[in-house]
PDB file of C-alpha atoms and ligand atoms in Angstrom:
ATOM      1  CA  MET A   1      -8.138   9.061  20.869  1.00  0.00           C
ATOM      2  CA  ILE A   2      -8.520   6.841  17.866  1.00  0.00           C
ATOM      3  CA  ASN A   3      -6.787   9.461  15.725  1.00  0.00           C
ATOM      4  CA  GLU A   4      -3.769   9.410  18.035  1.00  0.00           C
ATOM      5  CA  LEU A   5      -3.524   5.656  17.672  1.00  0.00           C
ATOM      6  CA  TYR A   6      -3.752   6.020  13.896  1.00  0.00           C
ATOM      7  CA  GLN A   7      -1.007   8.634  13.839  1.00  0.00           C
ATOM      8  CA  GLU A   8       1.187   6.392  15.962  1.00  0.00           C
ATOM      9  CA  ILE A   9       0.820   3.492  13.508  1.00  0.00           C
ATOM     10  CA  ILE A  10       1.600   5.745  10.536  1.00  0.00           C
ATOM     11  CA  LEU A  11       4.653   7.239  12.259  1.00  0.00           C
ATOM     12  CA  ASP A  12       5.915   3.834  13.343  1.00  0.00           C
ATOM     13  CA  HIS A  13       5.666   2.387   9.823  1.00  0.00           C
ATOM     14  CA  SER A  14       7.199   5.454   8.184  1.00  0.00           C
ATOM     15  CA  LYS A  15      10.203   5.388  10.522  1.00  0.00           C
ATOM     16  CA  ARG A  16      10.669   1.624  10.482  1.00  0.00           C
ATOM     17  CA  PRO A  17       9.084   0.356   7.260  1.00  0.00           C
ATOM     18  CA  ARG A  18       8.441  -3.395   7.205  1.00  0.00           C
ATOM     19  CA  ASN A  19       9.457  -5.588   4.255  1.00  0.00           C
ATOM     20  CA  PHE A  20      11.769  -2.853   3.011  1.00  0.00           C
ATOM     21  CA  GLY A  21      14.439  -3.612   0.415  1.00  0.00           C
ATOM     22  CA  ARG A  22      14.931  -5.560  -2.748  1.00  0.00           C
ATOM     23  CA  LEU A  23      13.495  -9.052  -3.105  1.00  0.00           C
ATOM     24  CA  GLU A  24      15.728 -11.723  -4.630  1.00  0.00           C
ATOM     25  CA  GLY A  25      13.890 -13.933  -7.086  1.00  0.00           C
ATOM     26  CA  ALA A  26      10.920 -11.611  -7.501  1.00  0.00           C
ATOM     27  CA  ASN A  27       8.813 -12.520 -10.544  1.00  0.00           C
ATOM     28  CA  ARG A  28       6.650  -9.401 -10.481  1.00  0.00           C
ATOM     29  CA  HIS A  29       7.898  -5.863 -10.249  1.00  0.00           C
ATOM     30  CA  ALA A  30       6.569  -2.370 -10.811  1.00  0.00           C
ATOM     31  CA  LEU A  31       7.588   1.211 -10.181  1.00  0.00           C
ATOM     32  CA  GLY A  32       5.296   3.950  -8.974  1.00  0.00           C
ATOM     33  CA  HIS A  33       5.803   7.692  -8.864  1.00  0.00           C
ATOM     34  CA  ASN A  34       3.723  10.450  -7.335  1.00  0.00           C
ATOM     35  CA  PRO A  35       5.132  13.651  -8.866  1.00  0.00           C
ATOM     36  CA  LEU A  36       2.855  15.857  -6.761  1.00  0.00           C
ATOM     37  CA  CYS A  37       4.693  14.920  -3.575  1.00  0.00           C
ATOM     38  CA  GLY A  38       7.854  13.299  -4.943  1.00  0.00           C
ATOM     39  CA  ASP A  39       7.046   9.836  -3.583  1.00  0.00           C
ATOM     40  CA  ARG A  40       8.620   6.831  -5.284  1.00  0.00           C
ATOM     41  CA  CYS A  41       7.817   3.183  -4.777  1.00  0.00           C
ATOM     42  CA  ALA A  42       9.434   0.087  -6.259  1.00  0.00           C
ATOM     43  CA  LEU A  43       7.473  -3.056  -5.513  1.00  0.00           C
ATOM     44  CA  PHE A  44       8.744  -6.643  -5.739  1.00  0.00           C
ATOM     45  CA  LEU A  45       6.583  -9.736  -5.512  1.00  0.00           C
ATOM     46  CA  LYS A  46       7.254 -13.417  -5.551  1.00  0.00           C
ATOM     47  CA  GLU A  47       4.063 -15.016  -6.758  1.00  0.00           C
ATOM     48  CA  ARG A  48       3.551 -18.739  -7.111  1.00  0.00           C
ATOM     49  CA  ASP A  49       0.371 -20.624  -8.017  1.00  0.00           C
ATOM     50  CA  GLY A  50      -1.664 -17.450  -7.616  1.00  0.00           C
ATOM     51  CA  ARG A  51      -0.364 -16.690  -4.130  1.00  0.00           C
ATOM     52  CA  ILE A  52       1.900 -13.847  -2.982  1.00  0.00           C
ATOM     53  CA  GLU A  53       4.666 -15.685  -1.154  1.00  0.00           C
ATOM     54  CA  GLU A  54       6.890 -12.675  -0.613  1.00  0.00           C
ATOM     55  CA  ILE A  55       6.475  -8.958  -1.093  1.00  0.00           C
ATOM     56  CA  ARG A  56       8.956  -6.158  -0.486  1.00  0.00           C
ATOM     57  CA  PHE A  57       9.299  -2.538  -1.467  1.00  0.00           C
ATOM     58  CA  GLU A  58      11.902   0.170  -1.837  1.00  0.00           C
ATOM     59  CA  GLY A  59      11.495   3.860  -2.260  1.00  0.00           C
ATOM     60  CA  SER A  60      11.483   7.243  -0.701  1.00  0.00           C
ATOM     61  CA  GLY A  61       8.713   9.609   0.097  1.00  0.00           C
ATOM     62  CA  CYS A  62       6.593  11.193   2.773  1.00  0.00           C
ATOM     63  CA  ALA A  63       5.378   9.462   5.939  1.00  0.00           C
ATOM     64  CA  ILE A  64       2.005   8.648   4.388  1.00  0.00           C
ATOM     65  CA  SER A  65       3.390   6.967   1.263  1.00  0.00           C
ATOM     66  CA  THR A  66       6.051   4.992   3.149  1.00  0.00           C
ATOM     67  CA  SER A  67       3.704   3.799   5.893  1.00  0.00           C
ATOM     68  CA  SER A  68       1.036   2.895   3.348  1.00  0.00           C
ATOM     69  CA  ALA A  69       3.505   0.741   1.403  1.00  0.00           C
ATOM     70  CA  SER A  70       4.756  -0.863   4.625  1.00  0.00           C
ATOM     71  CA  LEU A  71       1.258  -1.706   5.887  1.00  0.00           C
ATOM     72  CA  MET A  72       0.272  -2.935   2.425  1.00  0.00           C
ATOM     73  CA  THR A  73       3.136  -5.441   2.300  1.00  0.00           C
ATOM     74  CA  GLU A  74       2.190  -6.699   5.771  1.00  0.00           C
ATOM     75  CA  ALA A  75      -1.417  -7.131   4.704  1.00  0.00           C
ATOM     76  CA  LEU A  76      -0.640  -8.913   1.428  1.00  0.00           C
ATOM     77  CA  LYS A  77       1.985 -11.473   2.370  1.00  0.00           C
ATOM     78  CA  GLY A  78       0.489 -14.931   1.949  1.00  0.00           C
ATOM     79  CA  LYS A  79      -2.675 -13.667   0.256  1.00  0.00           C
ATOM     80  CA  THR A  80      -3.875 -14.918  -3.109  1.00  0.00           C
ATOM     81  CA  VAL A  81      -3.785 -12.572  -6.105  1.00  0.00           C
ATOM     82  CA  ALA A  82      -7.605 -12.512  -6.038  1.00  0.00           C
ATOM     83  CA  GLU A  83      -7.573 -11.488  -2.366  1.00  0.00           C
ATOM     84  CA  ALA A  84      -4.983  -8.813  -3.142  1.00  0.00           C
ATOM     85  CA  GLU A  85      -7.182  -7.392  -5.936  1.00  0.00           C
ATOM     86  CA  GLN A  86     -10.102  -7.327  -3.506  1.00  0.00           C
ATOM     87  CA  LEU A  87      -8.061  -5.553  -0.835  1.00  0.00           C
ATOM     88  CA  LEU A  88      -6.853  -3.050  -3.442  1.00  0.00           C
ATOM     89  CA  LYS A  89     -10.433  -2.162  -4.300  1.00  0.00           C
ATOM     90  CA  ARG A  90     -11.395  -1.905  -0.632  1.00  0.00           C
ATOM     91  CA  PHE A  91      -8.428   0.363   0.090  1.00  0.00           C
ATOM     92  CA  LEU A  92      -9.210   2.709  -2.812  1.00  0.00           C
ATOM     93  CA  ASP A  93     -12.809   2.892  -1.541  1.00  0.00           C
ATOM     94  CA  LEU A  94     -11.522   3.600   1.961  1.00  0.00           C
ATOM     95  CA  VAL A  95      -9.586   6.709   0.928  1.00  0.00           C
ATOM     96  CA  THR A  96     -12.005   8.050  -1.690  1.00  0.00           C
ATOM     97  CA  LYS A  97     -15.555   7.226  -0.600  1.00  0.00           C
ATOM     98  CA  ASP A  98     -17.574   9.051   2.037  1.00  0.00           C
ATOM     99  CA  GLN A  99     -18.825   5.969   3.809  1.00  0.00           C
ATOM    100  CA  PRO A 100     -16.392   3.159   3.214  1.00  0.00           C
ATOM    101  CA  LEU A 101     -16.583  -0.187   4.947  1.00  0.00           C
ATOM    102  CA  THR A 102     -13.659  -0.441   7.321  1.00  0.00           C
ATOM    103  CA  GLU A 103     -14.228  -3.847   8.863  1.00  0.00           C
ATOM    104  CA  ASP A 104     -11.690  -6.525   8.019  1.00  0.00           C
ATOM    105  CA  LEU A 105      -9.202  -3.888   6.890  1.00  0.00           C
ATOM    106  CA  GLY A 106      -7.231  -4.143  10.128  1.00  0.00           C
ATOM    107  CA  LYS A 107      -4.492  -1.561  10.448  1.00  0.00           C
ATOM    108  CA  LEU A 108      -5.156  -0.328   6.904  1.00  0.00           C
ATOM    109  CA  ALA A 109      -8.182   1.489   8.353  1.00  0.00           C
ATOM    110  CA  VAL A 110      -5.757   4.107   9.716  1.00  0.00           C
ATOM    111  CA  PHE A 111      -5.862   5.735   6.276  1.00  0.00           C
ATOM    112  CA  ALA A 112      -9.592   6.460   6.400  1.00  0.00           C
ATOM    113  CA  GLY A 113      -8.923  10.077   7.446  1.00  0.00           C
ATOM    114  CA  VAL A 114      -6.802  10.711   4.347  1.00  0.00           C
ATOM    115  CA  ARG A 115      -9.830  11.270   2.113  1.00  0.00           C
ATOM    116  CA  GLU A 116     -10.264  14.716   3.667  1.00  0.00           C
ATOM    117  CA  PHE A 117      -6.937  15.692   2.106  1.00  0.00           C
ATOM    118  CA  PRO A 118      -7.067  15.038  -1.661  1.00  0.00           C
ATOM    119  CA  ALA A 119      -3.342  15.632  -2.188  1.00  0.00           C
ATOM    120  CA  ARG A 120      -2.565  13.011   0.438  1.00  0.00           C
ATOM    121  CA  VAL A 121      -4.819  10.449  -1.207  1.00  0.00           C
ATOM    122  CA  LYS A 122      -2.174  10.132  -3.946  1.00  0.00           C
ATOM    123  CA  CYS A 123       0.476   9.487  -1.303  1.00  0.00           C
ATOM    124  CA  ALA A 124      -1.639   6.827   0.392  1.00  0.00           C
ATOM    125  CA  THR A 125      -2.603   5.057  -2.842  1.00  0.00           C
ATOM    126  CA  LEU A 126       0.787   5.111  -4.621  1.00  0.00           C
ATOM    127  CA  ALA A 127       1.856   1.689  -3.328  1.00  0.00           C
ATOM    128  CA  TRP A 128      -1.543   0.247  -4.233  1.00  0.00           C
ATOM    129  CA  HIS A 129      -1.485   1.602  -7.790  1.00  0.00           C
ATOM    130  CA  THR A 130       2.002   0.127  -8.060  1.00  0.00           C
ATOM    131  CA  LEU A 131       0.608  -3.179  -6.796  1.00  0.00           C
ATOM    132  CA  ARG A 132      -2.055  -3.128  -9.506  1.00  0.00           C
ATOM    133  CA  ALA A 133       0.644  -2.594 -12.153  1.00  0.00           C
ATOM    134  CA  ALA A 134       2.735  -5.414 -10.697  1.00  0.00           C
ATOM    135  CA  LEU A 135      -0.194  -7.832 -10.639  1.00  0.00           C
ATOM    136  CA  ARG A 136      -1.468  -7.020 -14.111  1.00  0.00           C
ATOM    137  CA  ASP A 137       1.664  -6.615 -16.165  1.00  0.00           C
ATOM    138  CA  ALA A 138       5.023  -7.243 -14.630  1.00  0.00           C
ATOM    139  CA  GLY A 139       7.539  -4.473 -15.075  1.00  0.00           C
ATOM    140  CA  GLY A 140       5.069  -1.629 -15.514  1.00  0.00           C
ATOM    141  CA  VAL A 141       5.680   1.943 -14.441  1.00  0.00           C
ATOM    142  CA  VAL A 142       2.780   3.888 -12.986  1.00  0.00           C
ATOM    143  CA  SER A 143       2.287   7.494 -12.085  1.00  0.00           C
ATOM    144  CA  THR A 144      -0.455   9.035  -9.985  1.00  0.00           C
ATOM    145  CA  GLU A 145      -0.636  11.917 -12.496  1.00  0.00           C
TER     146      GLU A 145
HETATM  147 ZN1   ZN B 201       3.577  11.898  -0.320  1.00  0.00          ZN
END
């Protein structure tokens, strides 16, 4: 049952991605590419005083990469950069470790099942690797390969 709910969330966010489109006045930006699947992600952030005031993304890719980016932007809006870094680490643990902690991850926990499919892990983490590039050096380009 829980898997059906998870699939519904992923489908919903891939069909109707939230926070999709360019962000005017963004002061952090990065591009991500997952050549294995062909996913692309352009991430735009407006950060002020260490807080993410606005976050949007553009791109094209599979359902997993699009829904992951959509759910990520929902989770990060209003968070501090430190909280975003923490969530990034938690998410990478979620999709790569055998026994990750899922509490406090909210809807992001839907990606827990991805770790059984190594090729899909790159789809699920693309937006997050792009986030890391955007937070650490604005204008970076990252690739999952
Ligand atoms: Zn993909």
